[in-house]
């Protein structure tokens, strides 16, 4: 599996029906959270909540915080 990090990219993956799961940080900007939650509900994509943006960044293997990330299948 592969992580696509960032709100613009995550939104794009959900809209294109490529995301199989979305991670969202609890401490991200509320407007960004609201918009991705609505989009995921519409698209039927499950959301996993992570406590902090720093924690989500670490989960995705990056040094900085991330507000959200989409999980997509590995591209062969």
PDB file of C-alpha atoms in Angstrom:
ATOM      1  CA  UNK A   1       0.000   0.000   0.000  1.00  0.00           C
ATOM      2  CA  UNK A   2       1.041   3.534  -0.652  1.00  0.00           C
ATOM      3  CA  UNK A   3       0.275   6.823   1.111  1.00  0.00           C
ATOM      4  CA  UNK A   4      -0.722   9.963  -0.750  1.00  0.00           C
ATOM      5  CA  UNK A   5      -0.134  12.830   1.672  1.00  0.00           C
ATOM      6  CA  UNK A   6      -1.757  16.270   1.841  1.00  0.00           C
ATOM      7  CA  UNK A   7      -5.270  17.639   1.587  1.00  0.00           C
ATOM      8  CA  UNK A   8      -5.280  18.458  -2.157  1.00  0.00           C
ATOM      9  CA  UNK A   9      -3.847  15.075  -3.125  1.00  0.00           C
ATOM     10  CA  UNK A  10      -6.069  13.174  -0.689  1.00  0.00           C
ATOM     11  CA  UNK A  11      -9.161  14.953  -2.015  1.00  0.00           C
ATOM     12  CA  UNK A  12      -8.133  14.108  -5.580  1.00  0.00           C
ATOM     13  CA  UNK A  13      -7.628  10.409  -4.758  1.00  0.00           C
ATOM     14  CA  UNK A  14     -11.072  10.171  -3.114  1.00  0.00           C
ATOM     15  CA  UNK A  15     -12.727  11.994  -6.032  1.00  0.00           C
ATOM     16  CA  UNK A  16     -11.017   9.657  -8.508  1.00  0.00           C
ATOM     17  CA  UNK A  17     -12.179   6.647  -6.437  1.00  0.00           C
ATOM     18  CA  UNK A  18      -8.574   5.520  -5.935  1.00  0.00           C
ATOM     19  CA  UNK A  19      -8.447   5.854  -2.130  1.00  0.00           C
ATOM     20  CA  UNK A  20      -9.250   2.715  -0.148  1.00  0.00           C
ATOM     21  CA  UNK A  21      -8.905   4.476   3.211  1.00  0.00           C
ATOM     22  CA  UNK A  22      -8.214   8.002   4.445  1.00  0.00           C
ATOM     23  CA  UNK A  23      -6.280   9.007   7.557  1.00  0.00           C
ATOM     24  CA  UNK A  24      -7.212  12.353   9.134  1.00  0.00           C
ATOM     25  CA  UNK A  25      -5.424  14.097  12.011  1.00  0.00           C
ATOM     26  CA  UNK A  26      -7.689  15.225  14.858  1.00  0.00           C
ATOM     27  CA  UNK A  27      -5.726  18.494  15.193  1.00  0.00           C
ATOM     28  CA  UNK A  28      -5.967  19.450  11.509  1.00  0.00           C
ATOM     29  CA  UNK A  29      -7.850  22.576  10.379  1.00  0.00           C
ATOM     30  CA  UNK A  30     -11.571  21.952  11.087  1.00  0.00           C
ATOM     31  CA  UNK A  31     -12.651  23.185   7.637  1.00  0.00           C
ATOM     32  CA  UNK A  32     -10.311  20.710   5.948  1.00  0.00           C
ATOM     33  CA  UNK A  33     -11.568  17.915   8.197  1.00  0.00           C
ATOM     34  CA  UNK A  34     -15.228  18.732   7.486  1.00  0.00           C
ATOM     35  CA  UNK A  35     -14.690  18.773   3.753  1.00  0.00           C
ATOM     36  CA  UNK A  36     -12.777  15.456   3.550  1.00  0.00           C
ATOM     37  CA  UNK A  37     -15.227  13.737   5.951  1.00  0.00           C
ATOM     38  CA  UNK A  38     -18.172  14.769   3.762  1.00  0.00           C
ATOM     39  CA  UNK A  39     -16.346  13.654   0.623  1.00  0.00           C
ATOM     40  CA  UNK A  40     -15.410  10.282   2.142  1.00  0.00           C
ATOM     41  CA  UNK A  41     -18.960   9.693   3.371  1.00  0.00           C
ATOM     42  CA  UNK A  42     -20.295  10.390  -0.113  1.00  0.00           C
ATOM     43  CA  UNK A  43     -17.690   8.147  -1.745  1.00  0.00           C
ATOM     44  CA  UNK A  44     -17.998   5.416   0.896  1.00  0.00           C
ATOM     45  CA  UNK A  45     -14.313   5.608   1.875  1.00  0.00           C
ATOM     46  CA  UNK A  46     -13.538   4.672   5.507  1.00  0.00           C
ATOM     47  CA  UNK A  47     -11.773   7.266   7.679  1.00  0.00           C
ATOM     48  CA  UNK A  48      -9.209   6.444  10.337  1.00  0.00           C
ATOM     49  CA  UNK A  49      -8.612   9.207  12.885  1.00  0.00           C
ATOM     50  CA  UNK A  50      -5.079   9.869  14.097  1.00  0.00           C
ATOM     51  CA  UNK A  51      -4.467  12.001  17.218  1.00  0.00           C
ATOM     52  CA  UNK A  52      -1.979  14.492  15.780  1.00  0.00           C
ATOM     53  CA  UNK A  53      -0.623  15.751  12.483  1.00  0.00           C
ATOM     54  CA  UNK A  54       2.866  14.825  13.719  1.00  0.00           C
ATOM     55  CA  UNK A  55       1.703  11.268  14.418  1.00  0.00           C
ATOM     56  CA  UNK A  56       0.151  10.984  10.977  1.00  0.00           C
ATOM     57  CA  UNK A  57       3.355  12.242   9.365  1.00  0.00           C
ATOM     58  CA  UNK A  58       5.301   9.559  11.226  1.00  0.00           C
ATOM     59  CA  UNK A  59       2.803   6.887  10.159  1.00  0.00           C
ATOM     60  CA  UNK A  60       3.369   7.937   6.541  1.00  0.00           C
ATOM     61  CA  UNK A  61       7.138   7.939   7.005  1.00  0.00           C
ATOM     62  CA  UNK A  62       7.727  11.684   6.656  1.00  0.00           C
ATOM     63  CA  UNK A  63       9.521  14.087   8.988  1.00  0.00           C
ATOM     64  CA  UNK A  64       6.772  16.724   9.062  1.00  0.00           C
ATOM     65  CA  UNK A  65       3.147  16.695  10.146  1.00  0.00           C
ATOM     66  CA  UNK A  66       0.329  15.799   7.773  1.00  0.00           C
ATOM     67  CA  UNK A  67      -3.323  16.836   8.056  1.00  0.00           C
ATOM     68  CA  UNK A  68      -4.544  13.882   6.019  1.00  0.00           C
ATOM     69  CA  UNK A  69      -3.400  11.060   3.798  1.00  0.00           C
ATOM     70  CA  UNK A  70      -5.092   8.660   1.399  1.00  0.00           C
ATOM     71  CA  UNK A  71      -4.177   4.991   1.231  1.00  0.00           C
ATOM     72  CA  UNK A  72      -4.116   3.666  -2.323  1.00  0.00           C
ATOM     73  CA  UNK A  73      -3.197   0.219  -3.615  1.00  0.00           C
ATOM     74  CA  UNK A  74       0.423  -0.124  -4.821  1.00  0.00           C
ATOM     75  CA  UNK A  75       0.738   0.739  -8.477  1.00  0.00           C
ATOM     76  CA  UNK A  76       2.455  -2.109 -10.266  1.00  0.00           C
TER      77      UNK A  76
END
